[in-house]
Each structure stands twice: as C-alpha cells, then as structure tokens.
C-alpha angles and dihedrals in degrees: 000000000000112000113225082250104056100040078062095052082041087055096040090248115142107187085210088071090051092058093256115164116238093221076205101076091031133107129155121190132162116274132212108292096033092273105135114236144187146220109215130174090330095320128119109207107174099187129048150178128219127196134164117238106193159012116021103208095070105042098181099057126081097011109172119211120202127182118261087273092061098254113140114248092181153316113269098208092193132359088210092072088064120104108256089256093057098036093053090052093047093047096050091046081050087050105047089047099045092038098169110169107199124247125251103178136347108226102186136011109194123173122213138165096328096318127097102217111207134194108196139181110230140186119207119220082262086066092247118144136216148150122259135189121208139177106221107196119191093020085199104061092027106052104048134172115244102184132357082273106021132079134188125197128208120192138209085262090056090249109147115211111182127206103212096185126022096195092054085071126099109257084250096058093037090055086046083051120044103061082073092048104100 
C-alpha cells in the first residue's frame, strides 16, 4: 500500500514547495523577553508570529509562522507532530494570540449606528468568570457559525469570545442572540 508520502512524490507533489515545515530542522524555544522563536534550516529567528490558516475548526492544524518582519518561515501542518516540548511552546504562543474566553450568558444585545454592543457574561480557560462589554462592527462577517452548534464572536478590538454550545445558553441569551446567527 502507497504511503501519503509517496502518492505526493507520485503525483509530483513536494510538500517543501508547499511551505511545509521539515519538524526535523525545526526547533522552537522561548526566547529573552518571553517571544517564542524558532531554529529553522540554519536560521535563529527569535521572534516569531503564529496564525492559524484554516480552517477554523481545527485550530491546531496549518498554523503559518512568519519573522518578526511578516515574512512567512514555513507551513506547521499539525501542532500535534511536534515533540511534547515543542508542542507545548507552540500551544501556549497560539493561545496567548487567539485568547477567546467562552461565553456563559449574554446579558444585553443593544444596535447603534452601525455597532452591536454586547454585555456578556466569560469565562476565562482558569475557569474565572466576569462581565465584558464589546462593541461587535459588520455582525455578518463578526459573529460566525463554527460549527451547526458552535459561535464565535470578534470585536472591534479584534477579541475573540466563543459559544461552544448553543444550546448550553439560557433561552434569553440565546433570543439576544440568534437574529445575528446567519
């Protein structure tokens, strides 16, 4: 039976052209100052950015990392093919840049020239809770549907709060809620 691998090279496909990183010459570490970096083919970037491509349902799958300057290194096809040590570097750096508390109750829903303002009840990933206010501009693009049961919500100030569970939501958050579900 054809490897993954090979049916590429079959097909004339070289995942190095594609961007992919080689998690052989790869090494990331946390660098003065707390920034995560990375030694690459030969190379020391000691700071680095992380964002995740697509798609969002799997946030820990095609994460491009670019130099300080935002000029692309390489393509992580999955963070879990990373050795614990690295993984774990590279989770908590994806989870400082995409923080989404999750939301717990949506208290009030106001329009206004253009904005939703929300007050919602969060809870952070150390299970603390607190109220927020945001301002949400372009609902359509801003409060999406990941999944047939799942939201997330970016603000003005580029937060990110995710619903996990609709139907983990109170019936009055979930009315606030559902004429900006599209």
């Amino acid at each position: 039976m054809e490897t993954m691998k090979e049916s590429q090279q079959n097909q004339g496909i070289d995942l190095s052209d594609l961007g992919i990183m080689d998690l052989a010459q790869a090494e990331f570490y946390t660098a003065d100052g707390g920034f995560t970096g990375l030694k690459y083919k030969g190379e020391d970037y000691k700071h680095i950015v992380l964002r995740r491509i697509m798609p969002i349902d799997q946030p820990m799958n095609y994460i491009s990392i670019a130099d300080h300057d935002n000029k692309e290194i390489a393509i992580l096809k999955d963070v879990n093919d990373l050795a614990k040590d690295q993984r774990l570097i590279v989770e908590r750096e994806l989870d400082n840049r995409y923080y989404s508390p999750q939301v717990l109750d949506i208290m009030s829903v106001k329009d206004k020239l253009g904005y939703v303002y929300m007050e919602m009840r969060l809870r952070n990933k150390q299970g603390n809770e607190y109220d927020k206010s945001c301002a949400v501009k372009d609902v359509s693009r801003n409060i999406r549907m990941l999944s047939s049961n799942s939201v997330i919500i970016f603000d003005v100030d580029g937060n990110r709060y995710v619903v996990p569970d609709l139907q983990q939501l109170n019936k009055q958050s979930l009315r606030k809620l559902d004429s900006y579900l599209f």
